[in-house]
Amino acid sequence: MTRLSLNQWTTRHWSVAEAVDGCARHGVPAIGLWREKVAEHGLAATAKLVRDAGLRVSSLCRGGFLTGDTWPRDNREAIDEAAELGAACLVMVVGGLPGVTPGGPPGPRASRDLAGARRRVAEALAALVPYAAERGVRLALEPLHPMYCADRAVLSTLKQALDLAEPYPAERVGVVVDTFHVWWDPEAPAQIARAGDRIASYQVCDQIHPLPADALLGRGIMGDGVIGFGPLTEAVRDAGYTGDVEVEIFNADVWAADPDEVLATVRARFDSLVRPALG
Amino acid sequence: MTRLSLNQWTTRHWSVAEAVDGCARHGVPAIGLWREKVAEHGLAATAKLVRDAGLRVSSLCRGGFLTGDTWPRDNREAIDEAAELGAACLVMVVGGLPGVTPGGPPGPRASRDLAGARRRVAEALAALVPYAAERGVRLALEPLHPMYCADRAVLSTLKQALDLAEPYPAERVGVVVDTFHVWWDPEAPAQIARAGDRIASYQVCDQIHPLPADALLGRGIMGDGVIGFGPLTEAVRDAGYTGDVEVEIFNADVWAADPDEVLATVRARFDSLVRPALG
C-alpha cells in the first residue's frame, strides 16, 4: 500500500470533492487539506466526505502567522477545524517579520527585529498548545526555506523548529520535514535523526532551478529539479517515521496542467524516486 | 577614519580606475576588487594604482567553483593575483552541484549528490591551501544564502564554513560574514562568536523584499530591505574583527544609477546603520 498523500494545493484548481475523487481514482489513500478549500465545501461536509471515501487526512494547512496581531482567533479556528477533520496534524507556518506582507514590499512600519519576531512565535506557541491539546490536535512546526524568512516564516531550520518544540510532548508539537525547505541544510540529516517521533509530516517536492520570478512557485514535481530524494527519505525512515508522505507543489506550470495528469506523474515519480528509500 | 570598503561590483559600470578615483573622492579607504575588472586594467597596473592611491585591498573576488573540473588552474591564478594585489583575502565562492550552471537550468548530467559536492569542496580546499600559504594569501570561505546552494555554493552556513576551515590556521583559511547570506540564520550570532579571528571579511548589504525575478540581484543598499544591521554588526565587533567592512551590491536599479550617487548613499547608510554598531 502506498504512503503517498496528495496535498490538495498540488491540484489547486480541484475542489475538495474533485480532489477526493482524484485520490480514489489514482489509488492515493491520504490527502492534505487546505482551509480555504475546506471552507468552500463546508467543514462538516468535508469531514464526512473524506471519512466516507476512507481517506486519511495527513495534514490541514495551515495555522500560524504568529508574528502578527490576528493569530489567536485564526489559530483557534484552525485547530477546531483540524479536530473536526481528524487531521494528523495542523501545519504551522509561523509568519515573518511583523509588517512584512507575504510576497509584498515591506510596509513603512515593517520590523527588522528578527530575534524579536522569533520570541513572539515562541510565546504564541505556548498560548496555543493547551488549546490544541484539549482538542487532540497536533501542531506541526514547519521550518521554511530561508528565502521566506522575511515574509512567511522566521522559523528557518529544522534545528530551530526542534528547539522550539522541545518543551512540549512530541504528540502535541511535532515538526514538518519538507524536502524543498531543508535539502540544502548541512544539519538536516542529524536533525531528522534527532527529530525521531517529532516528525509529524514528511513532505516531498523538488526545487526548480533556476527559481521562477515568484520564488514561492519554485516547487516542482520530484525529478524536475535539483534535490536528491534518497538521503533525506532514508533519514526520515531511519528516524522511525511511518506516516503519510505528502506531495505539495506550488508551481504555475503544474497548476496550469490537467490535474489528472499531474497526479499520475506525481504517483509515478513518487514510486521511482521516493518510495524505494522509504523501506 | 571609516572602515567602509567599496566592493567594486556595487559600482559595476566603473572601471578599476574610475572606482579607485571614486573611493578617493568619497573618502573611502579600501576597495574590494573583482578579477574581471582587474584583468581589464591589467594586474600590475592595478596593483600600482591602488598602492599609489593609498587604498587597502580588502578582498579579491573571487576564487572557488571547486565542484567543477577547471578549479585547479583557475584558483592558482586567482591566488597569484591576490598575492600581487596585496589583497587581505581571496573570497572563495565554492560552487554548486556539478553540472548545474549558475542561473541556468540543470544540464542533463546535473548531479543531485549534495553530500558528494561538499566532499569535493573539502578535497579541493586541501589541495589549494599550501599553494595559497606559500604566496601569503588568505582564503576566505564564503557561505552563500541557501537559495544559491544548487548553482553557486554548496557552502550554505557559517557553521559549515567554520567546520571546513577548522583544520587550517586562521591566518590561512578564514570566512566571509555577509549579512545578506547569514541574516536569517538562527545560529549566526553564535557562529560569528565562534569564528573570532577567522573572520576574514565582513560584508554588508540588505535583502530586497520581495526578491526580484533574478534572485541573484536581490541585494540592496542598507536600509532598503529587511535586514537589521545592529545585532550582526555587534556580533562581528564582539568577535574581535577590526578589518574593513565591504559593501557589495548586486542590484539592477543600483547598477543603472549614477555610481557617484550610489557611493554617496552607501556611505551615508553605512554611517547611520552600520558604523554605530562597529564601536
Coordinates of C-alpha atoms in Angstrom, one line a residue:
Chain A
M1 CA 0.0 0.0 0.0
T2 CA 1.4 3.4 -0.9
R3 CA 2.0 6.1 1.7
L4 CA 1.6 8.8 -0.9
S5 CA -0.7 11.7 0.2
L6 CA -2.0 14.4 -2.2
N7 CA -1.6 17.8 -0.7
Q8 CA -4.5 19.4 -2.4
W9 CA -2.7 22.6 -3.4
T10 CA -0.8 20.4 -5.9
T11 CA -4.1 20.2 -7.8
R12 CA -5.1 23.7 -6.9
H13 CA -7.9 24.0 -9.3
W14 CA -9.7 21.0 -7.9
S15 CA -12.3 21.4 -5.3
V16 CA -12.3 19.3 -2.2
A17 CA -14.8 16.9 -3.9
E18 CA -12.7 16.7 -7.1
A19 CA -9.5 16.1 -5.1
V20 CA -11.1 13.3 -3.0
D21 CA -12.4 11.7 -6.2
G22 CA -9.0 12.1 -7.8
C23 CA -7.4 10.3 -4.8
A24 CA -9.8 7.4 -5.2
R25 CA -9.2 7.1 -8.9
H26 CA -5.4 7.2 -8.6
G27 CA -5.2 4.9 -5.5
V28 CA -3.9 7.6 -3.2
P29 CA -5.0 6.8 0.4
A30 CA -4.5 10.2 2.1
I31 CA -5.0 13.9 1.5
G32 CA -3.6 17.1 2.9
L33 CA -6.4 19.6 3.0
W34 CA -6.3 23.4 2.8
R35 CA -8.6 25.5 5.0
E36 CA -9.8 27.7 2.1
K37 CA -10.9 24.7 0.1
V38 CA -12.5 23.1 3.2
A39 CA -14.4 26.3 3.8
E40 CA -15.7 26.3 0.2
H41 CA -17.0 22.7 0.6
G42 CA -18.1 23.2 4.2
L43 CA -16.3 21.8 7.2
A44 CA -18.8 19.1 8.3
A45 CA -19.4 18.1 4.7
T46 CA -15.6 17.8 4.1
A47 CA -15.2 15.7 7.2
K48 CA -17.9 13.3 6.1
L49 CA -16.7 13.2 2.5
V50 CA -13.1 12.1 3.4
R51 CA -14.4 9.7 6.0
D52 CA -16.8 8.1 3.6
A53 CA -14.0 7.9 1.0
G54 CA -11.8 6.1 3.5
L55 CA -9.1 8.8 3.1
R56 CA -6.7 9.7 5.8
V57 CA -6.2 13.4 6.4
S58 CA -2.5 13.7 6.6
S59 CA -2.5 17.4 7.4
L60 CA -4.5 20.5 7.5
C61 CA -2.8 23.6 6.0
R62 CA -2.4 25.8 7.8
G63 CA -2.2 27.7 11.1
G64 CA 0.5 30.1 12.1
F65 CA 1.4 33.6 11.2
L66 CA 2.1 34.1 14.8
T67 CA 4.1 37.3 14.5
G68 CA 1.1 39.5 13.5
D69 CA -1.9 40.5 15.6
T70 CA -4.7 38.3 14.5
W71 CA -3.2 34.9 15.3
P72 CA -5.2 34.0 18.4
R73 CA -8.6 33.7 16.7
D74 CA -7.2 32.5 13.4
N75 CA -5.4 29.6 15.1
R76 CA -8.1 28.6 17.4
E77 CA -10.4 28.3 14.4
A78 CA -7.7 26.3 12.5
I79 CA -7.3 24.0 15.5
D80 CA -11.1 23.4 15.7
E81 CA -11.1 22.6 12.0
A82 CA -8.2 20.2 12.3
A83 CA -10.0 18.4 15.2
E84 CA -13.2 18.0 13.2
L85 CA -11.4 16.7 10.1
G86 CA -9.4 14.2 12.2
A87 CA -6.2 15.6 10.6
A88 CA -2.9 14.0 11.7
C89 CA -1.6 17.5 12.3
L90 CA -2.1 21.2 11.8
V91 CA 0.8 22.6 9.8
M92 CA 2.1 25.8 11.3
V93 CA 3.7 28.4 9.0
V94 CA 4.9 30.7 11.8
G95 CA 5.0 34.0 9.9
G96 CA 7.7 36.5 9.0
L97 CA 8.8 39.9 10.3
P98 CA 5.9 42.0 11.6
G99 CA 4.8 44.4 8.9
V100 CA 6.2 42.5 6.0
T101 CA 3.4 41.2 3.8
P102 CA 3.9 37.8 2.1
G103 CA 5.2 38.4 -1.4
G104 CA 4.8 42.2 -1.0
P105 CA 7.1 45.1 -0.2
P106 CA 7.8 45.8 3.5
G107 CA 5.4 48.4 4.8
P108 CA 6.5 51.7 6.4
R109 CA 6.2 50.1 9.8
A110 CA 8.0 46.8 8.9
S111 CA 10.1 45.4 11.6
R112 CA 13.8 44.4 11.2
D113 CA 13.8 42.7 14.6
L114 CA 14.3 39.1 13.7
A115 CA 15.2 37.9 17.2
G116 CA 12.1 39.7 18.5
A117 CA 9.8 38.0 15.9
R118 CA 11.2 34.6 16.9
R119 CA 10.4 35.3 20.5
R120 CA 6.8 36.2 19.5
V121 CA 6.5 32.8 17.8
A122 CA 7.6 31.0 21.0
E123 CA 5.2 33.0 23.1
A124 CA 2.2 32.4 20.8
L125 CA 3.0 28.7 20.6
A126 CA 2.9 28.5 24.3
A127 CA -0.5 30.0 24.3
L128 CA -1.8 27.7 21.6
V129 CA -0.5 24.3 22.8
P130 CA -3.1 23.9 25.6
Y131 CA -6.0 24.8 23.3
A132 CA -4.8 22.3 20.7
A133 CA -4.1 19.6 23.3
E134 CA -7.6 19.8 24.6
R135 CA -8.9 19.1 21.1
G136 CA -6.4 16.3 20.4
V137 CA -4.7 18.3 17.6
R138 CA -1.0 18.0 17.0
L139 CA 0.7 21.2 15.9
A140 CA 3.4 20.7 13.3
L141 CA 6.0 23.4 13.1
E142 CA 7.2 23.9 9.6
P143 CA 10.6 25.4 9.0
L144 CA 10.6 27.2 5.7
H145 CA 13.5 27.8 3.3
P146 CA 15.4 30.8 4.5
M147 CA 14.4 32.7 1.4
Y148 CA 11.0 33.1 3.0
C149 CA 12.3 34.3 6.4
A150 CA 11.2 37.9 6.0
D151 CA 7.6 37.3 5.0
R152 CA 6.4 33.8 5.7
A153 CA 8.4 32.0 8.4
V154 CA 11.1 33.2 10.8
L155 CA 11.4 29.5 11.5
S156 CA 14.2 28.7 9.1
T157 CA 15.8 25.4 10.1
L158 CA 14.8 22.0 11.5
K159 CA 17.1 22.6 14.4
Q160 CA 15.3 25.8 15.3
A161 CA 11.9 24.0 15.0
L162 CA 13.0 21.2 17.2
D163 CA 14.4 23.6 19.8
L164 CA 11.0 25.4 19.7
A165 CA 9.1 22.1 20.1
E166 CA 11.3 20.7 22.8
P167 CA 9.3 22.0 25.9
Y168 CA 6.2 20.1 24.7
P169 CA 5.4 16.4 24.3
A170 CA 6.1 15.1 20.8
E171 CA 2.5 14.1 20.3
R172 CA 1.4 17.7 21.0
V173 CA 4.1 19.6 19.0
G174 CA 5.8 18.0 16.0
V175 CA 7.7 19.3 13.0
V176 CA 7.3 19.1 9.3
V177 CA 10.2 17.9 7.2
D178 CA 9.7 19.3 3.7
T179 CA 12.5 18.4 1.2
F180 CA 12.2 21.8 -0.5
H181 CA 12.8 23.7 2.7
V182 CA 15.6 21.5 4.2
W183 CA 17.5 19.9 1.4
W184 CA 20.3 22.5 1.4
D185 CA 20.9 22.3 5.2
P186 CA 24.1 20.5 6.2
E187 CA 22.5 19.8 9.6
A188 CA 19.3 18.2 8.1
P189 CA 20.3 14.5 8.4
A190 CA 21.4 14.9 12.0
Q191 CA 18.3 17.0 12.9
I192 CA 16.0 14.5 11.2
A193 CA 17.6 11.8 13.4
R194 CA 17.2 14.0 16.4
A195 CA 13.5 14.6 15.5
G196 CA 12.5 11.0 15.8
D197 CA 8.8 10.8 16.7
R198 CA 8.5 14.6 16.4
I199 CA 8.2 14.2 12.7
A200 CA 4.5 14.9 12.2
S201 CA 4.7 15.2 8.4
Y202 CA 7.1 14.4 5.6
Q203 CA 6.5 16.4 2.5
V204 CA 8.3 15.9 -0.7
C205 CA 8.7 18.1 -3.8
D206 CA 11.7 19.3 -5.8
Q207 CA 13.3 22.7 -6.1
I208 CA 13.1 24.1 -9.6
H209 CA 16.3 25.7 -10.9
P210 CA 16.6 28.5 -11.6
L211 CA 13.9 29.8 -9.3
P212 CA 11.0 31.4 -11.1
A213 CA 10.3 35.1 -10.8
D214 CA 7.9 34.4 -7.9
A215 CA 10.2 32.4 -5.6
L216 CA 7.1 30.9 -3.9
L217 CA 6.4 28.9 -7.0
G218 CA 9.8 27.3 -7.2
R219 CA 8.4 23.9 -6.1
G220 CA 8.4 21.1 -8.7
I221 CA 7.4 17.5 -9.1
M222 CA 10.1 15.2 -7.9
G223 CA 12.7 14.7 -10.6
D224 CA 12.2 18.1 -12.2
G225 CA 14.7 19.9 -10.0
V226 CA 17.9 19.7 -8.1
I227 CA 17.1 17.7 -5.0
G228 CA 18.3 14.2 -4.3
F229 CA 15.5 12.4 -2.5
G230 CA 17.3 9.3 -1.4
P231 CA 19.4 10.5 1.5
L232 CA 16.6 12.7 3.0
T233 CA 14.0 10.0 2.7
E234 CA 16.3 7.4 4.2
A235 CA 17.0 9.7 7.1
V236 CA 13.2 10.2 7.7
R237 CA 12.7 6.4 7.5
D238 CA 15.6 5.8 9.9
A239 CA 14.1 8.3 12.3
G240 CA 11.1 6.0 12.6
Y241 CA 8.6 7.9 10.6
T242 CA 5.8 5.6 9.3
G243 CA 3.2 8.2 8.3
D244 CA 2.0 9.5 5.0
V245 CA 4.2 11.3 2.6
E246 CA 2.6 14.4 1.2
V247 CA 3.4 15.9 -2.2
E248 CA 2.8 19.7 -2.1
I249 CA 3.7 21.6 -5.2
F250 CA 3.3 25.3 -5.8
N251 CA 4.2 25.8 -9.5
A252 CA 2.4 27.8 -12.2
D253 CA 3.0 25.1 -14.8
V254 CA 1.8 22.3 -12.6
W255 CA -1.4 24.3 -11.8
A256 CA -2.0 25.0 -15.5
A257 CA -1.8 21.3 -16.4
D258 CA -4.6 18.7 -16.3
P259 CA -4.8 17.7 -12.6
D260 CA -5.3 14.1 -13.5
E261 CA -2.1 14.1 -15.5
V262 CA -0.3 15.8 -12.6
L263 CA -1.5 13.3 -10.1
A264 CA -0.5 10.4 -12.4
T265 CA 3.0 11.9 -12.8
V266 CA 3.3 12.6 -9.1
R267 CA 2.4 9.0 -8.3
A268 CA 4.9 7.6 -10.9
R269 CA 7.7 9.9 -9.6
F270 CA 6.9 9.1 -6.0
D271 CA 7.2 5.4 -6.8
S272 CA 10.5 5.8 -8.6
L273 CA 12.3 8.5 -6.6
V274 CA 10.9 8.4 -3.0
R275 CA 9.2 5.0 -2.3
P276 CA 12.3 2.9 -2.7
A277 CA 14.0 4.8 0.1
L278 CA 11.0 4.6 2.4
G279 CA 11.7 0.9 3.0
Chain B
M1 CA 38.5 57.0 10.0
T2 CA 35.8 55.0 8.3
R3 CA 36.2 51.3 7.8
L4 CA 34.0 51.3 4.7
S5 CA 35.3 49.5 1.7
L6 CA 33.7 49.7 -1.8
N7 CA 33.3 46.3 -3.4
Q8 CA 33.6 47.4 -6.9
W9 CA 30.7 45.3 -8.2
T10 CA 28.5 47.8 -6.4
T11 CA 29.6 50.4 -9.0
R12 CA 29.7 47.8 -11.6
H13 CA 30.0 50.1 -14.6
W14 CA 33.0 51.8 -13.2
S15 CA 36.4 50.6 -14.4
V16 CA 39.1 49.9 -11.8
A17 CA 40.5 53.4 -12.4
E18 CA 37.1 55.0 -12.0
A19 CA 36.4 53.0 -8.8
V20 CA 39.8 54.0 -7.3
D21 CA 39.1 57.6 -8.2
G22 CA 35.6 57.3 -6.7
C23 CA 37.0 56.0 -3.4
A24 CA 39.4 58.9 -3.2
R25 CA 36.6 61.5 -3.9
H26 CA 34.2 59.9 -1.3
G27 CA 36.8 59.3 1.4
V28 CA 36.6 55.5 1.2
P29 CA 39.9 54.0 2.2
A30 CA 39.5 50.4 0.9
I31 CA 38.3 48.6 -2.1
G32 CA 37.2 45.0 -2.9
L33 CA 38.4 44.2 -6.4
W34 CA 37.0 41.8 -9.0
R35 CA 39.2 39.7 -11.2
E36 CA 37.4 40.6 -14.4
K37 CA 37.9 44.3 -13.7
V38 CA 41.5 43.8 -12.7
A39 CA 42.2 41.9 -15.9
E40 CA 40.8 44.8 -18.0
H41 CA 43.1 47.3 -16.3
G42 CA 46.0 44.9 -16.1
L43 CA 47.2 43.2 -12.9
A44 CA 50.5 45.0 -12.4
A45 CA 48.8 48.3 -13.3
T46 CA 46.0 47.8 -10.8
A47 CA 48.4 46.9 -8.1
K48 CA 50.3 50.1 -8.7
L49 CA 47.2 52.1 -9.0
V50 CA 45.7 51.1 -5.6
R51 CA 49.1 51.3 -3.9
D52 CA 49.7 54.8 -5.2
A53 CA 46.1 55.8 -4.2
G54 CA 46.8 54.6 -0.6
L55 CA 43.9 52.2 -0.8
R56 CA 43.7 49.0 1.1
V57 CA 42.5 46.0 -1.0
S58 CA 40.0 44.4 1.4
S59 CA 39.4 41.4 -0.8
L60 CA 39.7 40.0 -4.3
C61 CA 36.6 38.4 -5.7
R62 CA 36.8 35.6 -6.4
G63 CA 38.2 32.1 -6.4
G64 CA 36.2 28.9 -5.9
F65 CA 33.8 26.9 -8.0
L66 CA 35.6 23.9 -6.7
T67 CA 32.9 21.3 -7.6
G68 CA 33.6 21.5 -11.3
D69 CA 36.7 20.4 -13.3
T70 CA 38.7 23.6 -14.0
W71 CA 39.3 24.7 -10.5
P72 CA 43.0 23.9 -10.1
R73 CA 44.2 26.3 -12.7
D74 CA 41.5 29.0 -12.1
N75 CA 42.3 29.1 -8.4
R76 CA 46.1 29.1 -8.7
E77 CA 45.7 32.1 -11.0
A78 CA 43.3 33.8 -8.6
I79 CA 45.8 33.2 -5.7
D80 CA 48.6 34.7 -7.7
E81 CA 46.6 37.8 -8.4
A82 CA 45.5 38.2 -4.8
A83 CA 49.2 38.0 -3.8
E84 CA 50.3 40.6 -6.3
L85 CA 47.4 42.9 -5.3
G86 CA 48.2 42.6 -1.6
A87 CA 44.5 41.6 -1.0
A88 CA 43.6 40.9 2.6
C89 CA 41.9 37.8 1.3
L90 CA 40.7 35.9 -1.7
V91 CA 36.9 35.3 -1.5
M92 CA 36.0 31.7 -2.2
V93 CA 32.6 31.0 -3.7
V94 CA 32.8 27.3 -3.6
G95 CA 30.4 26.3 -6.4
G96 CA 27.2 24.3 -6.6
L97 CA 26.2 20.9 -7.7
P98 CA 28.3 19.6 -10.6
G99 CA 26.5 20.2 -13.9
V100 CA 24.2 22.9 -12.6
T101 CA 25.1 26.2 -14.3
P102 CA 24.8 29.4 -12.3
G103 CA 21.4 30.9 -13.1
G104 CA 20.7 28.3 -15.8
P105 CA 18.7 25.1 -15.9
P106 CA 20.4 21.9 -14.7
G107 CA 22.0 20.1 -17.6
P108 CA 21.3 16.5 -18.5
R109 CA 24.3 15.4 -16.4
A110 CA 23.5 17.6 -13.4
S111 CA 24.3 15.9 -10.1
R112 CA 21.9 15.7 -7.2
D113 CA 24.6 14.4 -4.9
L114 CA 24.9 17.3 -2.4
A115 CA 27.0 15.5 0.1
G116 CA 29.3 14.4 -2.6
A117 CA 29.7 18.0 -3.9
R118 CA 30.5 19.1 -0.3
R119 CA 33.2 16.5 -0.1
R120 CA 34.7 17.7 -3.4
V121 CA 35.0 21.2 -1.9
A122 CA 36.8 19.9 1.1
E123 CA 39.3 18.0 -1.1
A124 CA 39.9 20.9 -3.4
L125 CA 40.5 23.2 -0.5
A126 CA 43.1 20.9 1.0
A127 CA 44.9 21.0 -2.4
L128 CA 44.8 24.8 -2.6
V129 CA 45.8 25.8 1.0
P130 CA 49.5 25.1 0.6
Y131 CA 49.7 27.0 -2.7
A132 CA 48.0 30.0 -1.1
A133 CA 50.1 29.8 2.0
E134 CA 53.3 29.9 0.0
R135 CA 52.1 33.1 -1.5
G136 CA 50.9 34.6 1.7
V137 CA 47.3 34.6 0.5
R138 CA 44.4 34.1 2.9
L139 CA 41.5 32.1 1.5
A140 CA 38.1 33.3 2.7
L141 CA 35.3 30.8 2.5
E142 CA 32.0 32.5 1.9
P143 CA 28.8 30.7 2.9
L144 CA 26.1 31.8 0.4
H145 CA 22.4 32.1 1.1
P146 CA 20.8 28.6 0.8
M147 CA 18.8 29.8 -2.3
Y148 CA 22.2 29.6 -4.2
C149 CA 23.0 26.1 -3.0
A150 CA 22.3 24.4 -6.3
D151 CA 24.3 26.6 -8.6
R152 CA 26.7 28.8 -6.7
A153 CA 27.7 27.5 -3.3
V154 CA 27.1 24.2 -1.6
L155 CA 28.6 26.1 1.4
S156 CA 25.4 27.4 3.0
T157 CA 26.0 28.3 6.6
L158 CA 28.7 29.9 8.7
K159 CA 28.9 26.8 10.8
Q160 CA 29.6 24.7 7.8
A161 CA 32.3 27.2 6.6
L162 CA 34.0 27.2 10.1
D163 CA 33.9 23.4 10.2
L164 CA 35.6 23.3 6.8
A165 CA 38.2 25.9 7.8
E166 CA 38.9 24.3 11.1
P167 CA 41.9 22.0 10.0
Y168 CA 43.8 25.1 8.9
P169 CA 45.4 28.0 10.7
A170 CA 43.0 31.0 10.9
E171 CA 45.5 33.2 9.0
R172 CA 45.4 30.8 6.1
V173 CA 41.7 30.0 5.9
G174 CA 39.1 32.4 7.1
V175 CA 35.4 33.0 6.5
V176 CA 33.3 35.8 5.0
V177 CA 30.4 37.1 7.0
D178 CA 28.0 38.6 4.6
T179 CA 24.8 40.0 6.1
F180 CA 22.7 39.0 3.0
H181 CA 23.8 35.4 3.3
V182 CA 23.6 34.9 7.0
W183 CA 21.0 37.2 8.5
W184 CA 18.2 34.6 8.6
D185 CA 20.4 32.0 10.3
P186 CA 19.4 31.4 14.0
E187 CA 23.0 30.2 14.6
A188 CA 24.6 33.2 13.1
P189 CA 25.4 35.1 16.3
A190 CA 26.9 32.0 18.0
Q191 CA 28.9 31.1 14.9
I192 CA 30.2 34.7 14.5
A193 CA 31.4 34.5 18.1
R194 CA 33.0 31.1 17.3
A195 CA 34.6 32.5 14.2
G196 CA 36.7 35.0 16.1
D197 CA 39.9 35.7 14.2
R198 CA 38.7 33.5 11.3
I199 CA 36.5 36.4 10.1
A200 CA 38.5 37.5 7.0
S201 CA 35.8 39.8 5.6
Y202 CA 32.6 41.4 6.8
Q203 CA 30.3 42.4 4.0
V204 CA 27.1 44.4 4.5
C205 CA 24.2 44.8 2.2
D206 CA 20.4 44.5 2.6
Q207 CA 18.0 41.9 1.3
I208 CA 15.4 43.4 -1.0
H209 CA 11.9 42.2 -0.5
P210 CA 10.2 40.6 -2.4
L211 CA 13.2 39.1 -4.2
P212 CA 13.5 40.3 -7.9
A213 CA 12.9 37.8 -10.8
D214 CA 16.6 37.1 -10.8
A215 CA 17.3 36.2 -7.2
L216 CA 21.0 36.9 -7.6
L217 CA 20.1 40.6 -7.8
G218 CA 18.2 40.7 -4.5
R219 CA 20.9 42.6 -2.7
G220 CA 20.2 46.2 -1.8
I221 CA 21.8 49.2 -0.1
M222 CA 21.5 49.0 3.7
G223 CA 18.1 50.3 4.8
D224 CA 16.3 49.3 1.6
G225 CA 15.4 45.8 2.7
V226 CA 14.5 43.7 5.7
I227 CA 17.8 43.2 7.5
G228 CA 18.6 44.6 10.9
F229 CA 22.3 45.5 10.9
G230 CA 22.8 46.2 14.6
P231 CA 22.9 42.7 16.0
L232 CA 25.0 41.2 13.3
T233 CA 27.5 44.0 13.3
E234 CA 27.8 44.0 17.1
A235 CA 28.4 40.2 16.9
V236 CA 31.2 40.8 14.4
R237 CA 32.7 43.6 16.5
D238 CA 32.5 41.4 19.7
A239 CA 34.2 38.6 17.8
G240 CA 37.2 41.0 17.5
Y241 CA 37.0 41.9 13.9
T242 CA 38.8 45.1 13.2
G243 CA 39.1 45.0 9.4
D244 CA 37.4 46.8 6.6
V245 CA 33.6 46.4 6.0
E246 CA 32.8 45.9 2.4
V247 CA 29.6 46.9 0.7
E248 CA 28.8 44.6 -2.2
I249 CA 25.5 45.1 -4.0
F250 CA 24.1 43.2 -7.0
N251 CA 21.0 45.1 -8.0
A252 CA 19.8 46.2 -11.4
D253 CA 18.5 49.5 -10.1
V254 CA 21.7 50.3 -8.3
W255 CA 23.7 49.4 -11.4
A256 CA 21.5 51.7 -13.5
A257 CA 22.0 54.7 -11.2
D258 CA 24.8 57.2 -11.2
P259 CA 27.7 55.5 -9.4
D260 CA 28.7 58.6 -7.6
E261 CA 25.2 58.9 -6.2
V262 CA 25.3 55.3 -5.2
L263 CA 28.6 55.7 -3.4
A264 CA 27.3 58.7 -1.6
T265 CA 24.2 56.9 -0.5
V266 CA 26.2 53.8 0.5
R267 CA 28.5 56.0 2.6
A268 CA 25.5 57.7 4.3
R269 CA 23.7 54.5 5.1
F270 CA 26.9 52.9 6.3
D271 CA 27.4 55.8 8.7
S272 CA 23.8 55.6 10.0
L273 CA 23.1 51.9 10.1
V274 CA 26.4 50.0 10.4
R275 CA 29.1 52.3 11.8
P276 CA 27.4 52.9 15.2
A277 CA 27.4 49.2 16.0
L278 CA 31.1 48.8 14.9
G279 CA 32.2 50.6 18.1

